[in-house]
Amino acid sequence: VAGGYLRDPAAIYAESFRIIRDEADLSGIPDEAEPIAVRMIHACGMTDIVSSLTIFEGAVAAGRAALDAGAPILCDSEMVAHGIISANLKQQNKIVCRLTDPRTRRIAEREGTTRSAAQVDLWGDDLLEGAIVAIGNAPTALFRLLERLDDGAPRPALIIGLPVGFVGAAESKAALLADSRGVPFVTLSGRLGGSALAAAVVNALAIGTEER
Amino acid sequence: VAGGYLRDPAAIYAESFRIIRDEADLSGIPDEAEPIAVRMIHACGMTDIVSSLTIFEGAVAAGRAALDAGAPILCDSEMVAHGIISANLKQQNKIVCRLTDPRTRRIAEREGTTRSAAQVDLWGDDLLEGAIVAIGNAPTALFRLLERLDDGAPRPALIIGLPVGFVGAAESKAALLADSRGVPFVTLSGRLGGSALAAAVVNALAIGTEER
């Protein structure tokens, strides 16, 4: 490849974050939430997601405290689970995704819903209480989580609500934004979201924008 | 959640694909490549990626033939590997990601490069020949692949070149677009890309836009 290319991982991260801070309008983002915005932009290549980003007041402190307390991270997809850099989790927090659990398919068929939503029912009360929930794929998983909270399930510490797409994504995130049932959250309004963005929020909470 | 929401998976897929076909300008996409464009849009929630999408002539036929022949799918990240719906792979094609292979870290340190690029060296000639390569994260992995091809490595059947971000993503994809070393490819110009998009191309080759 003529001319070579930047290949040192630390230098690539540093240069990426420098470009993002140079180009993105982060003026509306509180200091403590800035690493989340930067890592989300880094994950998708788009500086303009900031305009539809909401980081609820207290979300960063709640997320960090949950990680420090060893809380589990409940993910709606295998992609989210595998996007989290587990080496950065100092408490070896458990990363949970039950999409391929045999019970998930049975619940999905019985309830006439997606497996993504069905597995939310396998996040038992003990697991959900104080957890970080990271939804980066399925609107139905976010809708189902809100239903469970309405039914009195224990509160997670933080909801990362970033389902993506054309059916239910905007609506489920609007429902979270309108009433998060008392739970701090991070979300992007509209259709944009995704597993890489959801994982980026967890990685930002764990490590900020150090070069990893 | 007041008013309910669509939860039947087949209905969600069908409605998503209907909205995409309604809103996106797919007039420049050949018929056989349309499912790739639709699934890529579905994965990111953005209809306007079409304007920067290139699906090389013959890429669909090459990708389908490789899948039918049982070719391995070589992925640059665990997220790509876990975004591929393996149940749709009729030949149980092997999904390979060597990012966490202990040799990868040693090569990366020795070469002063990323682990993503280092693992490309662990895609042995026998593995690479006729394979589908799916790069959804690291520009350095795509650059390294092109270097290997320049060094005479066997040709894969298809390169899905979709690294994302601010350092090297646009440049590595421009290098692929300018000279794919004789290999059919799918790419998006510029900063956009990602693991979900790379996996979506594989899923489209495997299953089209049937409702899964």
Tab-separated table of C-alpha atoms in Angstrom:
chain	number	residue	atom	x	y	z
A	1	VAL	CA	0.000	0.000	0.000
A	2	ALA	CA	1.751	3.104	-1.246
A	3	GLY	CA	2.622	5.710	1.331
A	4	GLY	CA	2.016	3.559	4.352
A	5	TYR	CA	-0.636	4.096	7.011
A	6	LEU	CA	-0.916	4.706	10.732
A	7	ARG	CA	-0.769	1.336	12.483
A	8	ASP	CA	0.199	1.953	16.106
A	9	PRO	CA	-3.020	1.290	18.064
A	10	ALA	CA	-2.455	3.986	20.709
A	11	ALA	CA	-1.652	6.557	18.024
A	12	ILE	CA	-4.751	5.583	16.030
A	13	TYR	CA	-7.011	6.007	19.070
A	14	ALA	CA	-5.412	9.327	20.006
A	15	GLU	CA	-5.689	10.703	16.481
A	16	SER	CA	-9.288	9.487	16.152
A	17	PHE	CA	-10.315	11.155	19.403
A	18	ARG	CA	-8.463	14.329	18.413
A	19	ILE	CA	-10.332	14.551	15.093
A	20	ILE	CA	-13.644	13.908	16.850
A	21	ARG	CA	-13.037	16.623	19.441
A	22	ASP	CA	-11.967	18.965	16.656
A	23	GLU	CA	-15.008	18.356	14.447
A	24	ALA	CA	-17.897	17.539	16.760
A	25	ASP	CA	-19.957	20.134	18.582
A	26	LEU	CA	-19.661	18.841	22.141
A	27	SER	CA	-20.596	22.160	23.752
A	28	GLY	CA	-23.883	20.804	25.072
A	29	ILE	CA	-22.320	17.704	26.619
A	30	PRO	CA	-21.359	17.899	30.321
A	31	ASP	CA	-17.673	17.219	30.981
A	32	GLU	CA	-18.246	13.901	32.701
A	33	ALA	CA	-20.330	12.647	29.754
A	34	GLU	CA	-17.886	13.742	27.069
A	35	PRO	CA	-16.064	10.376	26.815
A	36	ILE	CA	-19.391	8.681	26.105
A	37	ALA	CA	-20.158	11.075	23.248
A	38	VAL	CA	-16.626	10.742	21.850
A	39	ARG	CA	-16.630	6.943	21.934
A	40	MET	CA	-20.104	6.782	20.386
A	41	ILE	CA	-18.971	9.030	17.521
A	42	HIS	CA	-15.834	6.891	17.176
A	43	ALA	CA	-17.963	3.747	16.869
A	44	CYS	CA	-20.119	5.029	14.012
A	45	GLY	CA	-17.946	7.561	12.209
A	46	MET	CA	-20.549	10.317	12.470
A	47	THR	CA	-19.951	13.501	14.447
A	48	ASP	CA	-23.518	14.707	14.010
A	49	ILE	CA	-25.137	12.087	16.232
A	50	VAL	CA	-24.567	14.522	19.097
A	51	SER	CA	-27.676	16.459	18.102
A	52	SER	CA	-29.907	13.480	18.888
A	53	LEU	CA	-27.986	12.256	21.935
A	54	THR	CA	-29.417	12.403	25.456
A	55	ILE	CA	-27.235	11.469	28.408
A	56	PHE	CA	-29.508	11.712	31.442
A	57	GLU	CA	-28.109	13.685	34.355
A	58	GLY	CA	-26.421	11.273	36.696
A	59	ALA	CA	-26.139	8.540	34.074
A	60	VAL	CA	-22.335	8.584	34.070
A	61	ALA	CA	-22.028	8.436	37.866
A	62	ALA	CA	-24.657	5.684	38.030
A	63	GLY	CA	-22.967	3.656	35.326
A	64	ARG	CA	-19.501	4.000	36.838
A	65	ALA	CA	-20.748	3.116	40.313
A	66	ALA	CA	-22.493	0.038	38.936
A	67	LEU	CA	-19.318	-1.106	37.167
A	68	ASP	CA	-17.272	-0.496	40.327
A	69	ALA	CA	-19.792	-2.487	42.340
A	70	GLY	CA	-19.357	-5.432	39.984
A	71	ALA	CA	-22.835	-5.158	38.473
A	72	PRO	CA	-23.624	-7.378	35.503
A	73	ILE	CA	-24.027	-5.940	32.006
A	74	LEU	CA	-27.201	-7.256	30.372
A	75	CYS	CA	-27.050	-7.158	26.565
A	76	ASP	CA	-29.806	-7.645	24.000
A	77	SER	CA	-27.488	-9.090	21.353
A	78	GLU	CA	-24.327	-11.099	21.032
A	79	MET	CA	-22.832	-8.217	19.059
A	80	VAL	CA	-23.227	-5.850	22.016
A	81	ALA	CA	-21.767	-8.464	24.359
A	82	HIS	CA	-18.756	-8.969	22.094
A	83	GLY	CA	-18.209	-5.245	21.559
A	84	ILE	CA	-17.529	-4.673	25.242
A	85	ILE	CA	-13.784	-4.744	25.930
A	86	SER	CA	-13.850	-7.108	28.873
A	87	ALA	CA	-10.186	-6.469	29.735
A	88	ASN	CA	-11.254	-2.969	30.827
A	89	LEU	CA	-13.811	-4.224	33.353
A	90	LYS	CA	-11.830	-4.023	36.601
A	91	GLN	CA	-14.427	-5.977	38.553
A	92	GLN	CA	-14.726	-8.648	35.855
A	93	ASN	CA	-18.390	-7.711	35.553
A	94	LYS	CA	-20.458	-10.510	34.099
A	95	ILE	CA	-21.596	-9.864	30.507
A	96	VAL	CA	-24.960	-11.527	29.996
A	97	CYS	CA	-26.767	-12.257	26.735
A	98	ARG	CA	-29.416	-14.968	26.769
A	99	LEU	CA	-30.450	-14.808	23.130
A	100	THR	CA	-29.288	-18.357	22.468
A	101	ASP	CA	-30.576	-19.767	25.759
A	102	PRO	CA	-33.020	-22.575	24.831
A	103	ARG	CA	-35.640	-21.016	27.113
A	104	THR	CA	-35.549	-17.824	25.043
A	105	ARG	CA	-36.983	-19.476	21.954
A	106	ARG	CA	-39.757	-21.098	23.997
A	107	ILE	CA	-40.751	-17.777	25.589
A	108	ALA	CA	-40.629	-16.044	22.202
A	109	GLU	CA	-42.909	-18.633	20.617
A	110	ARG	CA	-45.333	-18.618	23.542
A	111	GLU	CA	-45.554	-14.820	23.661
A	112	GLY	CA	-45.439	-14.273	19.892
A	113	THR	CA	-42.505	-11.930	20.241
A	114	THR	CA	-38.875	-11.664	19.229
A	115	ARG	CA	-36.132	-13.645	20.935
A	116	SER	CA	-34.526	-10.321	21.801
A	117	ALA	CA	-37.575	-9.350	23.842
A	118	ALA	CA	-38.096	-12.848	25.224
A	119	GLN	CA	-34.642	-12.982	26.770
A	120	VAL	CA	-35.424	-9.836	28.776
A	121	ASP	CA	-37.694	-12.121	30.819
A	122	LEU	CA	-34.619	-14.218	31.618
A	123	TRP	CA	-32.926	-11.253	33.259
A	124	GLY	CA	-34.136	-12.308	36.703
A	125	ASP	CA	-34.920	-9.721	39.365
A	126	ASP	CA	-31.629	-10.414	41.149
A	127	LEU	CA	-29.737	-9.876	37.898
A	128	LEU	CA	-31.666	-6.762	36.869
A	129	GLU	CA	-31.366	-4.896	40.166
A	130	GLY	CA	-28.506	-2.419	39.848
A	131	ALA	CA	-27.401	-3.804	36.471
A	132	ILE	CA	-26.288	-1.949	33.375
A	133	VAL	CA	-28.689	-2.781	30.552
A	134	ALA	CA	-27.196	-2.334	27.078
A	135	ILE	CA	-29.706	-2.532	24.226
A	136	GLY	CA	-28.131	-1.967	20.805
A	137	ASN	CA	-30.292	-3.945	18.470
A	138	ALA	CA	-33.944	-4.691	19.173
A	139	PRO	CA	-36.674	-2.125	19.859
A	140	THR	CA	-38.788	-4.969	21.262
A	141	ALA	CA	-36.153	-5.577	23.961
A	142	LEU	CA	-36.388	-1.963	25.110
A	143	PHE	CA	-40.198	-2.036	25.002
A	144	ARG	CA	-40.196	-5.266	27.018
A	145	LEU	CA	-37.798	-3.823	29.597
A	146	LEU	CA	-40.102	-0.822	30.096
A	147	GLU	CA	-43.047	-3.206	30.517
A	148	ARG	CA	-41.169	-5.153	33.171
A	149	LEU	CA	-40.346	-1.930	35.033
A	150	ASP	CA	-44.023	-0.958	34.855
A	151	ASP	CA	-44.822	-4.359	36.328
A	152	GLY	CA	-42.602	-3.573	39.315
A	153	ALA	CA	-39.304	-5.212	38.379
A	154	PRO	CA	-36.267	-3.915	40.291
A	155	ARG	CA	-34.513	-0.909	38.804
A	156	PRO	CA	-31.277	-1.312	36.863
A	157	ALA	CA	-28.594	1.310	37.521
A	158	LEU	CA	-28.490	2.480	33.911
A	159	ILE	CA	-30.317	1.843	30.658
A	160	ILE	CA	-28.274	2.218	27.477
A	161	GLY	CA	-31.194	2.405	25.054
A	162	LEU	CA	-29.831	2.310	21.516
A	163	PRO	CA	-31.951	0.024	19.345
A	164	VAL	CA	-31.622	0.751	15.639
A	165	GLY	CA	-33.895	0.639	12.638
A	166	PHE	CA	-37.191	1.346	11.001
A	167	VAL	CA	-39.834	-0.376	13.109
A	168	GLY	CA	-40.111	0.585	16.771
A	169	ALA	CA	-36.623	2.001	17.258
A	170	ALA	CA	-37.666	5.656	17.317
A	171	GLU	CA	-40.828	4.788	19.236
A	172	SER	CA	-39.156	2.695	21.940
A	173	LYS	CA	-36.511	5.352	22.516
A	174	ALA	CA	-39.164	8.069	22.642
A	175	ALA	CA	-40.931	6.019	25.335
A	176	LEU	CA	-37.684	5.794	27.316
A	177	LEU	CA	-37.013	9.494	26.894
A	178	ALA	CA	-40.536	10.446	27.965
A	179	ASP	CA	-40.445	8.287	31.098
A	180	SER	CA	-37.424	6.234	32.019
A	181	ARG	CA	-39.212	4.840	35.090
A	182	GLY	CA	-36.736	6.592	37.343
A	183	VAL	CA	-33.681	4.975	35.743
A	184	PRO	CA	-30.762	7.033	34.354
A	185	PHE	CA	-30.252	6.417	30.659
A	186	VAL	CA	-28.348	7.155	27.488
A	187	THR	CA	-30.204	7.255	24.179
A	188	LEU	CA	-30.208	8.582	20.624
A	189	SER	CA	-33.538	9.808	19.264
A	190	GLY	CA	-34.738	8.445	15.941
A	191	ARG	CA	-33.618	5.470	13.882
A	192	LEU	CA	-29.905	5.517	14.655
A	193	GLY	CA	-28.349	3.223	17.202
A	194	GLY	CA	-26.661	-0.139	17.069
A	195	SER	CA	-24.586	-2.675	18.899
A	196	ALA	CA	-21.312	-0.827	18.366
A	197	LEU	CA	-22.787	2.325	19.890
A	198	ALA	CA	-24.206	0.471	22.895
A	199	ALA	CA	-20.888	-1.255	23.520
A	200	ALA	CA	-19.091	2.080	23.112
A	201	VAL	CA	-21.071	3.532	26.020
A	202	VAL	CA	-20.017	0.659	28.277
A	203	ASN	CA	-16.411	0.997	27.127
A	204	ALA	CA	-16.505	4.757	27.810
A	205	LEU	CA	-17.815	4.162	31.328
A	206	ALA	CA	-15.100	1.579	31.951
A	207	ILE	CA	-12.110	3.396	30.504
A	208	GLY	CA	-13.079	6.877	29.292
A	209	THR	CA	-11.074	7.864	26.248
A	210	GLU	CA	-7.757	6.423	27.245
A	211	GLU	CA	-6.087	4.862	24.261
A	212	ARG	CA	-7.515	1.385	24.307
B	1	VAL	CA	-46.317	0.538	27.096
B	2	ALA	CA	-49.429	2.317	25.909
B	3	GLY	CA	-50.746	1.344	22.518
B	4	GLY	CA	-48.653	-1.777	22.109
B	5	TYR	CA	-45.996	-2.345	19.504
B	6	LEU	CA	-45.201	-4.706	16.665
B	7	ARG	CA	-43.553	-7.790	18.146
B	8	ASP	CA	-43.906	-10.620	15.611
B	9	PRO	CA	-40.388	-11.070	14.204
B	10	ALA	CA	-41.464	-11.930	10.648
B	11	ALA	CA	-43.823	-8.930	10.569
B	12	ILE	CA	-41.088	-6.624	11.893
B	13	TYR	CA	-38.640	-7.744	9.205
B	14	ALA	CA	-41.262	-7.444	6.449
B	15	GLU	CA	-42.341	-3.974	7.562
B	16	SER	CA	-38.714	-2.822	7.923
B	17	PHE	CA	-37.819	-4.008	4.437
B	18	ARG	CA	-41.029	-2.422	3.049
B	19	ILE	CA	-40.144	0.973	4.563
B	20	ILE	CA	-36.575	0.718	3.254
B	21	ARG	CA	-37.726	-0.112	-0.288
B	22	ASP	CA	-40.243	2.721	-0.079
B	23	GLU	CA	-37.772	5.361	1.124
B	24	ALA	CA	-34.397	4.422	-0.302
B	25	ASP	CA	-33.274	5.211	-3.818
B	26	LEU	CA	-32.252	1.773	-5.015
B	27	SER	CA	-32.498	2.629	-8.718
B	28	GLY	CA	-28.734	2.347	-9.213
B	29	ILE	CA	-28.481	-1.054	-7.536
B	30	PRO	CA	-28.629	-4.145	-9.799
B	31	ASP	CA	-31.450	-6.545	-8.913
B	32	GLU	CA	-29.187	-9.268	-7.616
B	33	ALA	CA	-27.437	-6.820	-5.266
B	34	GLU	CA	-30.623	-5.265	-3.894
B	35	PRO	CA	-30.867	-7.556	-0.829
B	36	ILE	CA	-27.363	-6.479	0.195
B	37	ALA	CA	-28.296	-2.804	0.020
B	38	VAL	CA	-31.569	-3.399	1.876
B	39	ARG	CA	-29.949	-5.384	4.683
B	40	MET	CA	-27.136	-2.841	5.039
B	41	ILE	CA	-29.682	-0.026	5.388
B	42	HIS	CA	-31.618	-2.165	7.864
B	43	ALA	CA	-28.497	-2.643	9.973
B	44	CYS	CA	-27.730	1.058	10.347
B	45	GLY	CA	-31.090	2.789	10.040
B	46	MET	CA	-29.907	5.088	7.248
B	47	THR	CA	-31.354	4.970	3.733
B	48	ASP	CA	-28.804	7.421	2.358
B	49	ILE	CA	-25.801	5.091	2.604
B	50	VAL	CA	-26.738	3.930	-0.904
B	51	SER	CA	-25.006	6.966	-2.391
B	52	SER	CA	-21.622	5.802	-1.110
B	53	LEU	CA	-22.166	2.078	-1.691
B	54	THR	CA	-20.227	0.115	-4.303
B	55	ILE	CA	-21.139	-3.495	-5.002
B	56	PHE	CA	-18.604	-4.692	-7.543
B	57	GLU	CA	-20.051	-6.466	-10.554
B	58	GLY	CA	-20.026	-10.167	-9.843
B	59	ALA	CA	-19.688	-9.699	-6.084
B	60	VAL	CA	-23.063	-11.283	-5.344
B	61	ALA	CA	-22.468	-14.323	-7.535
B	62	ALA	CA	-18.954	-14.733	-6.105
B	63	GLY	CA	-20.155	-14.451	-2.526
B	64	ARG	CA	-23.042	-16.865	-3.012
B	65	ALA	CA	-20.829	-19.403	-4.791
B	66	ALA	CA	-18.290	-19.199	-1.969
B	67	LEU	CA	-20.974	-19.788	0.650
B	68	ASP	CA	-22.367	-22.718	-1.366
B	69	ALA	CA	-18.881	-24.188	-1.645
B	70	GLY	CA	-18.530	-24.080	2.145
B	71	ALA	CA	-15.878	-21.345	2.148
B	72	PRO	CA	-14.865	-19.897	5.502
B	73	ILE	CA	-15.863	-16.374	6.517
B	74	LEU	CA	-12.843	-14.479	7.863
B	75	CYS	CA	-13.829	-11.624	10.205
B	76	ASP	CA	-11.736	-8.787	11.594
B	77	SER	CA	-13.731	-8.506	14.820
B	78	GLU	CA	-15.746	-10.616	17.200
B	79	MET	CA	-18.691	-8.300	16.571
B	80	VAL	CA	-18.718	-9.165	12.862
B	81	ALA	CA	-18.406	-12.864	13.681
B	82	HIS	CA	-21.327	-12.687	16.106
B	83	GLY	CA	-23.500	-10.618	13.766
B	84	ILE	CA	-23.553	-13.376	11.174
B	85	ILE	CA	-26.677	-15.507	11.562
B	86	SER	CA	-25.001	-18.894	11.496
B	87	ALA	CA	-28.315	-20.755	11.249
B	88	ASN	CA	-28.631	-19.357	7.713
B	89	LEU	CA	-25.316	-20.823	6.552
B	90	LYS	CA	-26.468	-23.983	4.783
B	91	GLN	CA	-22.938	-25.354	4.479
B	92	GLN	CA	-22.104	-24.548	8.121
B	93	ASN	CA	-19.352	-22.308	6.831
B	94	LYS	CA	-16.643	-21.763	9.403
B	95	ILE	CA	-16.673	-18.259	10.914
B	96	VAL	CA	-13.097	-17.308	11.783
B	97	CYS	CA	-11.894	-14.450	13.999
B	98	ARG	CA	-8.401	-14.756	15.458
B	99	LEU	CA	-8.325	-11.489	17.393
B	100	THR	CA	-7.996	-13.280	20.719
B	101	ASP	CA	-5.563	-15.928	19.459
B	102	PRO	CA	-2.425	-15.635	21.621
B	103	ARG	CA	-0.293	-15.443	18.475
B	104	THR	CA	-2.149	-12.314	17.387
B	105	ARG	CA	-0.840	-10.229	20.273
B	106	ARG	CA	2.719	-11.420	19.622
B	107	ILE	CA	2.541	-10.511	15.928
B	108	ALA	CA	0.980	-7.125	16.756
B	109	GLU	CA	3.755	-6.292	19.218
B	110	ARG	CA	6.482	-7.469	16.886
B	111	GLU	CA	5.112	-5.532	13.900
B	112	GLY	CA	3.990	-2.473	15.863
B	113	THR	CA	0.485	-2.789	14.488
B	114	THR	CA	-3.046	-3.438	15.692
B	115	ARG	CA	-4.256	-6.872	16.703
B	116	SER	CA	-6.901	-6.513	13.984
B	117	ALA	CA	-4.189	-6.274	11.342
B	118	ALA	CA	-1.963	-8.866	12.990
B	119	GLN	CA	-4.634	-11.541	12.847
B	120	VAL	CA	-4.848	-11.130	9.065
B	121	ASP	CA	-1.443	-12.860	9.041
B	122	LEU	CA	-3.105	-15.833	10.767
B	123	TRP	CA	-5.499	-16.260	7.871
B	124	GLY	CA	-3.276	-18.868	6.258
B	125	ASP	CA	-3.109	-19.231	2.495
B	126	ASP	CA	-5.337	-22.317	2.586
B	127	LEU	CA	-7.925	-20.387	4.615
B	128	LEU	CA	-7.748	-17.230	2.501
B	129	GLU	CA	-8.111	-18.901	-0.876
B	130	GLY	CA	-11.743	-18.598	-1.963
B	131	ALA	CA	-12.851	-17.227	1.413
B	132	ILE	CA	-15.263	-14.435	2.189
B	133	VAL	CA	-13.387	-11.715	4.078
B	134	ALA	CA	-15.624	-9.503	6.220
B	135	ILE	CA	-13.937	-6.401	7.629
B	136	GLY	CA	-16.276	-4.212	9.675
B	137	ASN	CA	-14.020	-2.554	12.169
B	138	ALA	CA	-10.356	-1.924	11.527
B	139	PRO	CA	-8.875	0.006	8.587
B	140	THR	CA	-5.518	-1.596	9.404
B	141	ALA	CA	-7.010	-5.045	8.738
B	142	LEU	CA	-8.088	-3.970	5.243
B	143	PHE	CA	-4.715	-2.328	4.566
B	144	ARG	CA	-2.945	-5.484	5.733
B	145	LEU	CA	-5.112	-7.695	3.544
B	146	LEU	CA	-4.237	-5.579	0.490
B	147	GLU	CA	-0.543	-5.854	1.404
B	148	ARG	CA	-0.840	-9.632	1.608
B	149	LEU	CA	-2.528	-9.737	-1.803
B	150	ASP	CA	0.269	-7.552	-3.196
B	151	ASP	CA	2.717	-10.061	-1.721
B	152	GLY	CA	1.060	-12.828	-3.709
B	153	ALA	CA	-1.354	-14.363	-1.218
B	154	PRO	CA	-4.170	-16.430	-2.753
B	155	ARG	CA	-7.313	-14.507	-3.725
B	156	PRO	CA	-10.393	-14.629	-1.518
B	157	ALA	CA	-13.728	-14.918	-3.324
B	158	LEU	CA	-15.086	-11.654	-1.927
B	159	ILE	CA	-13.884	-8.761	0.203
B	160	ILE	CA	-16.511	-7.044	2.325
B	161	GLY	CA	-14.528	-3.903	3.101
B	162	LEU	CA	-16.433	-1.864	5.652
B	163	PRO	CA	-14.054	-0.503	8.285
B	164	VAL	CA	-15.435	2.531	10.126
B	165	GLY	CA	-14.022	5.687	11.613
B	166	PHE	CA	-11.749	8.654	11.408
B	167	VAL	CA	-8.230	7.299	10.833
B	168	GLY	CA	-7.649	5.159	7.769
B	169	ALA	CA	-11.209	4.037	7.121
B	170	ALA	CA	-11.816	6.291	4.125
B	171	GLU	CA	-8.246	5.742	2.921
B	172	SER	CA	-8.280	1.940	3.144
B	173	LYS	CA	-11.622	1.740	1.352
B	174	ALA	CA	-10.395	4.139	-1.332
B	175	ALA	CA	-7.403	1.820	-1.836
B	176	LEU	CA	-9.767	-1.144	-2.230
B	177	LEU	CA	-12.008	0.768	-4.615
B	178	ALA	CA	-9.064	1.930	-6.723
B	179	ASP	CA	-7.589	-1.551	-7.045
B	180	SER	CA	-9.191	-4.577	-5.449
B	181	ARG	CA	-6.374	-6.822	-6.678
B	182	GLY	CA	-8.835	-8.669	-8.889
B	183	VAL	CA	-11.177	-9.593	-6.052
B	184	PRO	CA	-14.901	-8.739	-6.121
B	185	PHE	CA	-15.866	-6.477	-3.214
B	186	VAL	CA	-18.524	-4.525	-1.397
B	187	THR	CA	-17.629	-1.197	0.201
B	188	LEU	CA	-18.933	2.155	1.408
B	189	SER	CA	-16.795	5.196	0.649
B	190	GLY	CA	-15.861	7.505	3.496
B	191	ARG	CA	-16.021	7.071	7.254
B	192	LEU	CA	-19.149	4.954	7.512
B	193	GLY	CA	-19.033	1.224	7.997
B	194	GLY	CA	-19.142	-1.082	10.957
B	195	SER	CA	-19.510	-4.624	12.146
B	196	ALA	CA	-23.282	-4.675	11.774
B	197	LEU	CA	-22.989	-3.601	8.140
B	198	ALA	CA	-20.329	-6.202	7.359
B	199	ALA	CA	-22.409	-8.947	8.970
B	200	ALA	CA	-25.474	-7.709	7.083
B	201	VAL	CA	-23.733	-8.318	3.760
B	202	VAL	CA	-22.975	-11.914	4.728
B	203	ASN	CA	-26.542	-12.401	5.955
B	204	ALA	CA	-27.897	-10.972	2.695
B	205	LEU	CA	-25.748	-13.358	0.664
B	206	ALA	CA	-26.937	-16.274	2.779
B	207	ILE	CA	-30.636	-15.530	2.971
B	208	GLY	CA	-31.505	-12.443	0.908
B	209	THR	CA	-34.320	-10.493	2.478
B	210	GLU	CA	-36.421	-13.360	3.624
B	211	GLU	CA	-37.877	-12.557	6.988
B	212	ARG	CA	-35.144	-13.731	9.300
